[in-house]
Amino acid sequence: NVFQVHELALEDALSAIHHPKIELYDRYLYLILHGIQASGGDGTGFETHDIDFFLGDRFLVTVHTAPSRSISGEQKTCLRNSHSLGDGPAGLLHRITDAMVDHYRPEVDALEVRLEALEDKVFESPKENPVREILALKQDVAALRRITIPQRDALGRLARREFSLIPDAIAYRFRDVYDHLVQLTDESIFFQDRVSGLLDAYLSSQSNRLNQVMKVLTVISTIFMPLTVLTGMY
């Protein structure tokens, strides 16, 4: 009631999971982005949680069910230095989204480390069965791609100065955030191709090993079959 939020935007904000998007209403801009954090202490896997932003000319409201490192860090900065709010709500939105995108980098690097470890396991220790790990990594990469692509498009609209609530000076800053997210998106697509190729390579190596075993068994059968026939005749 205070910020005159539309009922449809309010319904989306209260939903547990929603894809990144951006919508313009009469008095405010509604934006959904996803934060990221590691899901376990072993460095494997991650979780994303959506954060809803309502940006007006004099306010910025965020709605999120899980704790946000980006918002907490920016809150501490504002409490220490009130001049950090000098750029207005749009500048505050930029700093939060910039921190959110920066938090993606360690998780993407962890995915690359897992991928390289699996590649070494497949090509150097073919007797081990890494299919479960490959499928788990493929699921994480698909989840990353599913989030970063629409998030890239949403931030791209902020960088293109489509909305009057985003001043030109802040739009240029969003362009830098957009460039970082484009790089993360490209890496997620590249990772998906590598994981698919890794799974195909493992299945191909297993097929070749099976063919080698069948050749050995065929040779053994060829050697002992005449003896078996002679013994049967005797």
GROMACS .gro file of C-alpha atoms in nm:
model
  234
    1ASN     CA    1   0.000   0.000   0.000
    2VAL     CA    2   0.285   0.240   0.081
    3PHE     CA    3   0.469   0.186  -0.248
    4GLN     CA    4   0.155   0.110  -0.454
    5VAL     CA    5   0.288  -0.224  -0.576
    6HIS     CA    6   0.075  -0.391  -0.840
    7GLU     CA    7  -0.088  -0.715  -0.733
    8LEU     CA    8   0.074  -0.913  -1.016
    9ALA     CA    9   0.420  -0.790  -0.919
   10LEU     CA   10   0.344  -0.868  -0.557
   11GLU     CA   11   0.239  -1.221  -0.651
   12ASP     CA   12   0.567  -1.274  -0.837
   13ALA     CA   13   0.767  -1.132  -0.546
   14LEU     CA   14   0.607  -1.373  -0.301
   15SER     CA   15   0.667  -1.676  -0.525
   16ALA     CA   16   0.937  -1.912  -0.406
   17ILE     CA   17   1.115  -1.947  -0.740
   18HIS     CA   18   1.094  -1.720  -1.041
   19HIS     CA   19   1.312  -1.670  -1.347
   20PRO     CA   20   1.505  -1.343  -1.389
   21LYS     CA   21   1.307  -1.073  -1.568
   22ILE     CA   22   1.241  -0.699  -1.573
   23GLU     CA   23   0.908  -0.517  -1.601
   24LEU     CA   24   0.813  -0.149  -1.603
   25TYR     CA   25   0.513  -0.025  -1.405
   26ASP     CA   26   0.373   0.325  -1.365
   27ARG     CA   27   0.580   0.438  -1.065
   28TYR     CA   28   0.855   0.180  -1.038
   29LEU     CA   29   1.070  -0.079  -1.212
   30TYR     CA   30   1.031  -0.444  -1.110
   31LEU     CA   31   1.341  -0.663  -1.145
   32ILE     CA   32   1.408  -1.027  -1.053
   33LEU     CA   33   1.768  -1.149  -1.028
   34HIS     CA   34   1.930  -1.455  -0.874
   35GLY     CA   35   2.208  -1.465  -0.617
   36ILE     CA   36   2.442  -1.760  -0.589
   37GLN     CA   37   2.618  -1.937  -0.305
   38ALA     CA   38   2.795  -2.269  -0.248
   39SER     CA   39   2.563  -2.546  -0.133
   40GLY     CA   40   2.824  -2.753   0.053
   41GLY     CA   41   3.151  -2.724   0.236
   42ASP     CA   42   3.330  -2.956  -0.007
   43GLY     CA   43   3.318  -2.697  -0.285
   44THR     CA   44   3.086  -2.900  -0.509
   45GLY     CA   45   2.752  -2.764  -0.618
   46PHE     CA   46   2.582  -2.432  -0.561
   47GLU     CA   47   2.239  -2.286  -0.495
   48THR     CA   48   2.064  -1.982  -0.639
   49HIS     CA   49   1.790  -1.778  -0.480
   50ASP     CA   50   1.583  -1.504  -0.639
   51ILE     CA   51   1.585  -1.144  -0.518
   52ASP     CA   52   1.307  -0.909  -0.622
   53PHE     CA   53   1.380  -0.538  -0.665
   54PHE     CA   54   1.127  -0.255  -0.675
   55LEU     CA   55   1.305   0.057  -0.798
   56GLY     CA   56   1.137   0.398  -0.779
   57ASP     CA   57   1.270   0.750  -0.812
   58ARG     CA   58   1.302   0.778  -0.432
   59PHE     CA   59   1.308   0.419  -0.304
   60LEU     CA   60   1.454   0.072  -0.356
   61VAL     CA   61   1.271  -0.225  -0.201
   62THR     CA   62   1.416  -0.576  -0.205
   63VAL     CA   63   1.230  -0.900  -0.130
   64HIS     CA   64   1.421  -1.222  -0.068
   65THR     CA   65   1.358  -1.533   0.142
   66ALA     CA   66   1.724  -1.636   0.179
   67PRO     CA   67   2.008  -1.420   0.319
   68SER     CA   68   2.187  -1.211   0.059
   69ARG     CA   69   2.557  -1.139   0.092
   70SER     CA   70   2.534  -0.854  -0.158
   71ILE     CA   71   2.255  -0.672   0.022
   72SER     CA   72   2.410  -0.727   0.366
   73GLY     CA   73   2.745  -0.595   0.248
   74GLU     CA   74   2.588  -0.289   0.089
   75GLN     CA   75   2.383  -0.225   0.401
   76LYS     CA   76   2.699  -0.217   0.612
   77THR     CA   77   2.860   0.021   0.364
   78CYS     CA   78   2.564   0.260   0.381
   79LEU     CA   79   2.568   0.257   0.760
   80ARG     CA   80   2.938   0.339   0.766
   81ASN     CA   81   2.922   0.606   0.498
   82SER     CA   82   2.599   0.791   0.425
   83HIS     CA   83   2.754   0.948   0.113
   84SER     CA   84   2.733   0.608  -0.056
   85LEU     CA   85   2.363   0.684  -0.113
   86GLY     CA   86   2.446   0.995  -0.311
   87ASP     CA   87   2.381   0.821  -0.644
   88GLY     CA   88   2.020   0.754  -0.548
   89PRO     CA   89   1.824   0.428  -0.559
   90ALA     CA   90   1.953   0.342  -0.908
   91GLY     CA   91   2.313   0.367  -0.790
   92LEU     CA   92   2.233   0.146  -0.493
   93LEU     CA   93   2.073  -0.108  -0.728
   94HIS     CA   94   2.386  -0.106  -0.942
   95ARG     CA   95   2.617  -0.177  -0.650
   96ILE     CA   96   2.401  -0.465  -0.528
   97THR     CA   97   2.376  -0.626  -0.872
   98ASP     CA   98   2.748  -0.575  -0.929
   99ALA     CA   99   2.823  -0.762  -0.606
  100MET     CA  100   2.578  -1.038  -0.701
  101VAL     CA  101   2.750  -1.095  -1.035
  102ASP     CA  102   3.095  -1.088  -0.870
  103HIS     CA  103   2.983  -1.370  -0.639
  104TYR     CA  104   2.926  -1.589  -0.944
  105ARG     CA  105   3.297  -1.596  -1.029
  106PRO     CA  106   3.418  -1.827  -0.745
  107GLU     CA  107   3.139  -2.076  -0.817
  108VAL     CA  108   3.215  -2.077  -1.190
  109ASP     CA  109   3.585  -2.130  -1.114
  110ALA     CA  110   3.490  -2.420  -0.886
  111LEU     CA  111   3.290  -2.574  -1.172
  112GLU     CA  112   3.595  -2.551  -1.397
  113VAL     CA  113   3.812  -2.721  -1.135
  114ARG     CA  114   3.559  -3.004  -1.102
  115LEU     CA  115   3.544  -3.039  -1.480
  116GLU     CA  116   3.922  -3.058  -1.517
  117ALA     CA  117   3.941  -3.319  -1.238
  118LEU     CA  118   3.678  -3.531  -1.412
  119GLU     CA  119   3.863  -3.503  -1.743
  120ASP     CA  120   4.180  -3.631  -1.578
  121LYS     CA  121   3.987  -3.916  -1.418
  122VAL     CA  122   3.825  -4.021  -1.746
  123PHE     CA  123   4.144  -4.018  -1.954
  124GLU     CA  124   4.398  -4.130  -1.691
  125SER     CA  125   4.188  -4.376  -1.485
  126PRO     CA  126   3.941  -4.527  -1.731
  127LYS     CA  127   3.859  -4.816  -1.498
  128GLU     CA  128   3.682  -4.586  -1.252
  129ASN     CA  129   3.317  -4.501  -1.314
  130PRO     CA  130   3.265  -4.122  -1.300
  131VAL     CA  131   2.921  -4.119  -1.467
  132ARG     CA  132   2.744  -4.007  -1.149
  133GLU     CA  133   2.989  -3.719  -1.101
  134ILE     CA  134   2.962  -3.619  -1.467
  135LEU     CA  135   2.582  -3.611  -1.453
  136ALA     CA  136   2.591  -3.408  -1.129
  137LEU     CA  137   2.828  -3.158  -1.288
  138LYS     CA  138   2.613  -3.145  -1.601
  139GLN     CA  139   2.311  -3.063  -1.386
  140ASP     CA  140   2.497  -2.778  -1.213
  141VAL     CA  141   2.617  -2.636  -1.545
  142ALA     CA  142   2.264  -2.653  -1.689
  143ALA     CA  143   2.129  -2.472  -1.381
  144LEU     CA  144   2.394  -2.201  -1.419
  145ARG     CA  145   2.310  -2.154  -1.785
  146ARG     CA  146   1.937  -2.149  -1.713
  147ILE     CA  147   1.987  -1.858  -1.471
  148THR     CA  148   2.260  -1.653  -1.638
  149ILE     CA  149   2.099  -1.623  -1.983
  150PRO     CA  150   1.774  -1.449  -1.875
  151GLN     CA  151   1.967  -1.254  -1.611
  152ARG     CA  152   2.203  -1.129  -1.881
  153ASP     CA  153   1.907  -1.012  -2.089
  154ALA     CA  154   1.751  -0.829  -1.794
  155LEU     CA  155   2.071  -0.642  -1.708
  156GLY     CA  156   2.123  -0.569  -2.076
  157ARG     CA  157   1.801  -0.370  -2.079
  158LEU     CA  158   1.925  -0.164  -1.784
  159ALA     CA  159   2.250  -0.096  -1.967
  160ARG     CA  160   2.072   0.015  -2.287
  161ARG     CA  161   1.902   0.311  -2.110
  162GLU     CA  162   1.551   0.189  -2.183
  163PHE     CA  163   1.408   0.322  -1.855
  164SER     CA  164   1.391   0.679  -1.732
  165LEU     CA  165   1.444   0.559  -1.373
  166ILE     CA  166   1.803   0.466  -1.469
  167PRO     CA  167   2.015   0.780  -1.528
  168ASP     CA  168   2.264   0.770  -1.812
  169ALA     CA  169   2.563   0.770  -1.575
  170ILE     CA  170   2.426   0.463  -1.391
  171ALA     CA  171   2.337   0.292  -1.720
  172TYR     CA  172   2.703   0.302  -1.821
  173ARG     CA  173   2.790   0.128  -1.494
  174PHE     CA  174   2.530  -0.140  -1.565
  175ARG     CA  175   2.705  -0.198  -1.897
  176ASP     CA  176   3.014  -0.315  -1.710
  177VAL     CA  177   2.803  -0.554  -1.500
  178TYR     CA  178   2.638  -0.676  -1.819
  179ASP     CA  179   2.977  -0.748  -1.978
  180HIS     CA  180   3.079  -0.960  -1.680
  181LEU     CA  181   2.756  -1.156  -1.696
  182VAL     CA  182   2.798  -1.210  -2.070
  183GLN     CA  183   3.137  -1.365  -1.999
  184LEU     CA  184   2.987  -1.593  -1.735
  185THR     CA  185   2.711  -1.696  -1.975
  186ASP     CA  186   2.960  -1.782  -2.248
  187GLU     CA  187   3.161  -1.989  -2.001
  188SER     CA  188   2.851  -2.178  -1.890
  189ILE     CA  189   2.770  -2.265  -2.253
  190PHE     CA  190   3.129  -2.374  -2.309
  191PHE     CA  191   3.121  -2.585  -1.992
  192GLN     CA  192   2.804  -2.758  -2.108
  193ASP     CA  193   2.971  -2.854  -2.437
  194ARG     CA  194   3.277  -2.984  -2.250
  195VAL     CA  195   3.068  -3.191  -2.010
  196SER     CA  196   2.866  -3.343  -2.295
  197GLY     CA  197   3.188  -3.422  -2.481
  198LEU     CA  198   3.338  -3.572  -2.166
  199LEU     CA  199   3.041  -3.803  -2.118
  200ASP     CA  200   3.058  -3.911  -2.483
  201ALA     CA  201   3.432  -3.975  -2.451
  202TYR     CA  202   3.385  -4.190  -2.142
  203LEU     CA  203   3.108  -4.396  -2.302
  204SER     CA  204   3.321  -4.436  -2.616
  205SER     CA  205   3.621  -4.554  -2.411
  206GLN     CA  206   3.402  -4.804  -2.228
  207SER     CA  207   3.272  -4.931  -2.560
  208ASN     CA  208   3.629  -4.974  -2.689
  209ARG     CA  209   3.728  -5.162  -2.373
  210LEU     CA  210   3.427  -5.388  -2.418
  211ASN     CA  211   3.530  -5.454  -2.778
  212GLN     CA  212   3.879  -5.547  -2.664
  213VAL     CA  213   3.740  -5.789  -2.409
  214MET     CA  214   3.514  -5.945  -2.672
  215LYS     CA  215   3.814  -5.990  -2.904
  216VAL     CA  216   4.006  -6.173  -2.633
  217LEU     CA  217   3.709  -6.395  -2.555
  218THR     CA  218   3.663  -6.466  -2.926
  219VAL     CA  219   4.027  -6.574  -2.960
  220ILE     CA  220   3.999  -6.799  -2.655
  221SER     CA  221   3.678  -6.952  -2.788
  222THR     CA  222   3.840  -7.012  -3.127
  223ILE     CA  223   4.133  -7.191  -2.965
  224PHE     CA  224   3.931  -7.415  -2.735
  225MET     CA  225   3.634  -7.488  -2.962
  226PRO     CA  226   3.812  -7.756  -3.171
  227LEU     CA  227   3.931  -7.923  -2.851
  228THR     CA  228   3.579  -7.916  -2.720
  229VAL     CA  229   3.446  -8.072  -3.041
  230LEU     CA  230   3.713  -8.348  -3.039
  231THR     CA  231   3.645  -8.418  -2.673
  232GLY     CA  232   3.273  -8.443  -2.744
  233MET     CA  233   3.331  -8.680  -3.032
  234TYR     CA  234   3.560  -8.897  -2.819
   0.00000   0.00000   0.00000
